[in-house]
Structures are given as C-alpha cells and as structure tokens.
C-alpha cells in the first residue's frame, strides 16, 4: 500500500513513497548521508513540476499487463494526481498480428483493480480521442505526408530481399547496421508516381547526425556516436521506418504524434536494469528505487507474474 510520508527532512521531499521502500531506505541510507552537494542533485531530480502534469500509460495489447508496466502506470498516475493534472490511457495496438483478443479488457480490469482510474482514454473518452492507435491511422498518414513534403522523410521502395542482403553484407564486414539511403535519391515526382501506382514501400524519417536531448533524470543524453573511417567508405544512416508497407505506423511515429496532439507533458518509463543474465547497476531515480532500496531483479513478461495473477492471489505491490 502507498501512503504519504510523515518523517521530516528526506521524506518531506518525496510526495509518495512505498512503505517497504521507506523502511528500507531508513535503514540503508540515513538522512545524514544526504547533505551538501548530494542534496542539490536529489532536489533537482525529484522536484515536482510547477504546473499540472499530463501523463500517459500506453501499453500494447500483445500480452497481459506485466508487473513492471503496472509500476510504470502507478508513477505516471501519481505524478498527474499530485500536480492536479490528468492521467491518460492510450492503447498502442498497431501490431495487429501479435494482438491478443482479450488483453485489452484484462488491462482495464487490472488498472481498475489497482485503483489507477484514467481521466482520458478508452471507455471514458476525452477531448483528444480516439485513444486507440488503430483508430488514428489517418492522423499518422497525414503527418507522414507532411514530413515527406517538407523533406524530413522519404518513401523507401527497397525490397525485403535487398535489405536482407545489405544487412548480411554489413554484418560479415563487421560494420554496424544501417540503411544506405538508396531511395533517398529518388525524386519527389518519381516517388509520388510509384506510390500512386501501388508499388510497395515504407516511409523513412531522414535522420541527420545523432541529436542529443535533455532528460530530467540523466541530463544531456543521446547516442553521441562519432563518425569513423568506415563511414567514409560506405555511409549508412539510421533513418527509422515511420509507416510500414501495410500502411500502419510504427511506434516511432505514432507515439510522438500522439504525445504531441494529446499535450503530454511528462513521460515516465522504466530503464533497462539487466542484460538477461545478471542484474546491472540501475539508474531508476525516477521510480525512487535509487533511494537506498535494494536493486530489483531483472523481469520480463515470461518470468514475472501478470497483474491478473496478483489480483487472483490478493498479492499487493508493496
């Protein structure tokens, strides 16, 4: 169960803290350890927004709700409620082939059981709907077309066989994966004509360089990859796919478009804490795990109990 902290100093700066983590933190990292320079770092990373936050939980119904995902939903919910904002639920069901028929309804049941009632989303509606990505395809195509017209994206007509052969060639040469932007040289007129004739294609984002960005937890971050001599011999680009050959958007496009149109102010996600074998050092400051709590084990959908199993066994999160 969750409750407001009552202990002064350190806990006064934590709006909501799990009772188990609170007890563990008190025994592992006393307040005396958080003085001088450390306080400035902690305050900066745990300071609440000055304005109402709009957060979202956007699961994919390709499996049942994972315990780690439920934890992520919890922190998005708490940030929105603590700041007087809104918590949105969005269903990212663009991967129709892997969608499980009853996963969406199970998701609703699990969130309600956990007390995480969404302010906007499926069932309850809202001003920025629909909140199911499969019902927003026209919106994504419109934005993809705008990117093409502005020169920020292009149609790629390369066959799967060509892309596979190129990937094998790069791998055998010990080179990083990428795309040679062959179709980036196709003129706008030819691209429009081939697409109008129904030729299979995807839409790729034209990525120049490796941009950095500011993260509220990690600070300035990004790939920060430097060109090497191999790039001069055979230049490749990341250029992720935005629209698949079946006309459906990829995560890269749909997620960004929806966050923008739905006016999401904060995105809270977990971070990779293992490589599938041994737990690594975590940096999950945004979920308060750094506050002296023991490092969690690596979890995945195949190894962690679903929230449905927790409901049936009356098991609590904390």
Short mmCIF file of C-alpha atoms in Angstrom, two decimals, residues 32-227:
data_model
loop_
_atom_site.label_atom_id
_atom_site.label_comp_id
_atom_site.label_asym_id
_atom_site.label_seq_id
_atom_site.Cartn_x
_atom_site.Cartn_y
_atom_site.Cartn_z
CA UNK A 32 22.73 12.42 7.37
CA UNK A 33 24.12 10.92 4.15
CA UNK A 34 22.13 13.34 2.03
CA UNK A 35 23.77 16.65 2.79
CA UNK A 36 25.81 19.27 0.99
CA UNK A 37 26.29 18.52 -2.72
CA UNK A 38 24.14 15.39 -2.76
CA UNK A 39 21.08 17.37 -1.73
CA UNK A 40 21.29 19.58 -4.80
CA UNK A 41 21.29 16.60 -7.15
CA UNK A 42 18.41 14.89 -5.37
CA UNK A 43 16.32 18.07 -5.22
CA UNK A 44 16.81 18.69 -8.91
CA UNK A 45 15.72 15.19 -9.89
CA UNK A 46 12.79 14.87 -7.51
CA UNK A 47 11.31 18.36 -7.76
CA UNK A 48 7.68 18.24 -8.84
CA UNK A 49 6.52 20.21 -11.90
CA UNK A 50 5.22 23.71 -11.17
CA UNK A 51 2.18 23.19 -13.41
CA UNK A 52 -0.32 20.30 -13.77
CA UNK A 53 1.28 17.31 -15.48
CA UNK A 54 -0.40 15.35 -18.25
CA UNK A 55 0.98 11.82 -18.19
CA UNK A 56 0.03 8.71 -20.08
CA UNK A 57 0.24 4.96 -19.86
CA UNK A 58 0.37 3.48 -23.36
CA UNK A 59 0.52 -0.34 -23.31
CA UNK A 60 0.33 -2.66 -26.27
CA UNK A 61 -2.29 -5.46 -26.08
CA UNK A 62 0.22 -8.04 -27.31
CA UNK A 63 0.32 -9.61 -23.85
CA UNK A 64 -1.18 -9.28 -20.40
CA UNK A 65 -0.21 -6.47 -18.07
CA UNK A 66 3.30 -7.00 -16.76
CA UNK A 67 4.06 -6.13 -13.14
CA UNK A 68 6.78 -3.73 -14.23
CA UNK A 69 4.33 -1.99 -16.55
CA UNK A 70 1.84 -1.69 -13.71
CA UNK A 71 4.52 0.01 -11.65
CA UNK A 72 5.18 2.44 -14.52
CA UNK A 73 1.45 3.20 -14.74
CA UNK A 74 1.43 3.83 -10.99
CA UNK A 75 4.12 6.51 -11.13
CA UNK A 76 2.50 8.22 -14.11
CA UNK A 77 -0.78 8.23 -12.21
CA UNK A 78 0.80 9.60 -9.02
CA UNK A 79 2.62 12.42 -10.80
CA UNK A 80 -0.56 13.53 -12.55
CA UNK A 81 -2.66 13.41 -9.39
CA UNK A 82 -0.03 15.03 -7.18
CA UNK A 83 0.21 18.03 -9.52
CA UNK A 84 -3.50 18.34 -10.25
CA UNK A 85 -3.07 17.07 -13.81
CA UNK A 86 -4.54 14.27 -15.89
CA UNK A 87 -3.61 10.61 -16.33
CA UNK A 88 -4.32 9.23 -19.82
CA UNK A 89 -4.65 5.67 -21.06
CA UNK A 90 -3.76 5.03 -24.69
CA UNK A 91 -3.87 1.65 -26.41
CA UNK A 92 -0.98 1.14 -28.82
CA UNK A 93 -2.42 -1.65 -30.95
CA UNK A 94 -0.67 -1.03 -34.26
CA UNK A 95 0.90 -4.52 -34.18
CA UNK A 96 -2.29 -6.30 -35.19
CA UNK A 97 -0.58 -9.65 -35.85
CA UNK A 98 0.53 -10.03 -32.23
CA UNK A 99 -2.57 -8.58 -30.56
CA UNK A 100 -4.24 -10.92 -28.05
CA UNK A 101 -8.06 -10.68 -28.23
CA UNK A 102 -8.82 -10.36 -24.51
CA UNK A 103 -5.67 -8.45 -23.48
CA UNK A 104 -7.29 -5.02 -23.68
CA UNK A 105 -10.22 -5.89 -21.43
CA UNK A 106 -7.87 -7.58 -18.98
CA UNK A 107 -5.82 -4.39 -18.96
CA UNK A 108 -8.86 -2.32 -17.99
CA UNK A 109 -9.72 -4.74 -15.21
CA UNK A 110 -6.17 -4.78 -13.84
CA UNK A 111 -5.83 -0.99 -13.77
CA UNK A 112 -9.18 -0.58 -12.04
CA UNK A 113 -8.22 -3.24 -9.50
CA UNK A 114 -5.04 -1.27 -8.75
CA UNK A 115 -7.07 1.92 -8.34
CA UNK A 116 -5.49 3.58 -11.38
CA UNK A 117 -8.55 5.18 -12.94
CA UNK A 118 -7.71 7.12 -16.09
CA UNK A 119 -9.08 10.61 -16.76
CA UNK A 120 -9.00 10.24 -20.54
CA UNK A 121 -8.85 7.17 -22.73
CA UNK A 122 -10.92 4.25 -23.99
CA UNK A 123 -14.32 3.80 -22.33
CA UNK A 124 -14.24 7.22 -20.61
CA UNK A 125 -13.41 9.29 -23.72
CA UNK A 126 -11.81 12.73 -23.75
CA UNK A 127 -11.08 15.77 -25.94
CA UNK A 128 -8.13 14.23 -27.80
CA UNK A 129 -9.57 10.88 -28.85
CA UNK A 130 -9.73 8.35 -30.21
CA UNK A 131 -7.34 6.81 -27.71
CA UNK A 132 -6.76 3.57 -29.61
CA UNK A 133 -3.98 3.86 -32.19
CA UNK A 134 -5.65 1.53 -34.69
CA UNK A 135 -8.37 4.17 -34.97
CA UNK A 136 -5.90 7.01 -35.65
CA UNK A 137 -4.23 5.70 -38.83
CA UNK A 138 -5.39 8.64 -40.97
CA UNK A 139 -3.79 11.05 -38.49
CA UNK A 140 -0.41 9.32 -38.72
CA UNK A 141 -0.50 9.16 -42.52
CA UNK A 142 -1.27 12.86 -42.67
CA UNK A 143 1.76 13.70 -40.51
CA UNK A 144 3.97 11.32 -42.51
CA UNK A 145 2.89 13.01 -45.74
CA UNK A 146 3.70 16.40 -44.23
CA UNK A 147 7.19 15.18 -43.31
CA UNK A 148 7.70 13.93 -46.88
CA UNK A 149 6.60 17.25 -48.38
CA UNK A 150 8.94 19.15 -46.04
CA UNK A 151 11.91 16.95 -46.93
CA UNK A 152 12.17 15.36 -43.48
CA UNK A 153 11.06 11.89 -44.66
CA UNK A 154 11.02 9.87 -47.87
CA UNK A 155 9.46 6.75 -49.37
CA UNK A 156 11.67 3.67 -49.49
CA UNK A 157 10.85 1.14 -52.22
CA UNK A 158 13.65 -1.31 -51.39
CA UNK A 159 12.55 -4.94 -51.31
CA UNK A 160 12.95 -7.13 -48.26
CA UNK A 161 15.49 -9.23 -50.19
CA UNK A 162 17.68 -6.20 -50.90
CA UNK A 163 17.55 -5.02 -47.30
CA UNK A 164 18.38 -8.51 -46.01
CA UNK A 165 21.33 -8.81 -48.39
CA UNK A 166 22.62 -5.38 -47.39
CA UNK A 167 22.32 -6.25 -43.69
CA UNK A 168 24.26 -9.51 -44.22
CA UNK A 169 26.95 -7.65 -46.13
CA UNK A 170 27.36 -5.17 -43.27
CA UNK A 171 27.40 -7.91 -40.66
CA UNK A 172 30.01 -10.01 -42.48
CA UNK A 173 32.23 -6.95 -42.83
CA UNK A 174 31.93 -6.24 -39.12
CA UNK A 175 30.10 -2.98 -39.74
CA UNK A 176 27.17 -1.57 -37.76
CA UNK A 177 23.69 -1.99 -39.19
CA UNK A 178 22.01 0.83 -41.07
CA UNK A 179 20.47 1.86 -44.37
CA UNK A 180 22.39 3.30 -47.33
CA UNK A 181 19.58 5.74 -48.17
CA UNK A 182 19.35 4.43 -51.74
CA UNK A 183 15.75 5.61 -52.06
CA UNK A 184 16.62 9.00 -50.64
CA UNK A 185 17.91 9.83 -54.11
CA UNK A 186 14.51 9.20 -55.75
CA UNK A 187 12.96 12.46 -56.92
CA UNK A 188 9.71 13.68 -55.39
CA UNK A 189 7.91 13.28 -58.72
CA UNK A 190 9.07 9.69 -59.22
CA UNK A 191 8.26 8.83 -55.61
CA UNK A 192 4.71 10.16 -55.94
CA UNK A 193 4.20 8.33 -59.22
CA UNK A 194 5.43 4.97 -57.94
CA UNK A 195 3.32 5.28 -54.79
CA UNK A 196 0.24 6.20 -56.85
CA UNK A 197 0.72 3.03 -58.91
CA UNK A 198 0.57 0.98 -55.72
CA UNK A 199 4.24 -0.01 -55.53
CA UNK A 200 5.04 -1.40 -52.07
CA UNK A 201 7.02 0.99 -49.91
CA UNK A 202 7.65 2.25 -46.40
CA UNK A 203 8.20 5.81 -45.20
CA UNK A 204 11.51 6.56 -43.51
CA UNK A 205 12.50 9.53 -41.36
CA UNK A 206 15.57 11.32 -42.69
CA UNK A 207 17.87 11.46 -39.67
CA UNK A 208 20.83 13.80 -39.86
CA UNK A 209 23.52 13.13 -37.28
CA UNK A 210 22.92 11.91 -33.76
CA UNK A 211 20.97 14.55 -31.83
CA UNK A 212 21.28 14.93 -28.07
CA UNK A 213 18.43 15.79 -25.72
CA UNK A 214 17.89 16.70 -22.08
CA UNK A 215 16.41 14.04 -19.80
CA UNK A 216 15.01 15.03 -16.39
CA UNK A 217 16.88 12.12 -14.76
CA UNK A 218 20.02 11.56 -16.82
CA UNK A 219 20.60 15.11 -18.06
CA UNK A 220 22.03 15.59 -21.55
CA UNK A 221 21.99 12.26 -23.30
CA UNK A 222 21.74 10.56 -26.69
CA UNK A 223 23.68 8.20 -28.92
CA UNK A 224 26.59 10.63 -29.30
CA UNK A 225 28.08 8.40 -31.97
CA UNK A 226 31.11 9.78 -33.78
CA UNK A 227 31.70 9.01 -37.48
#
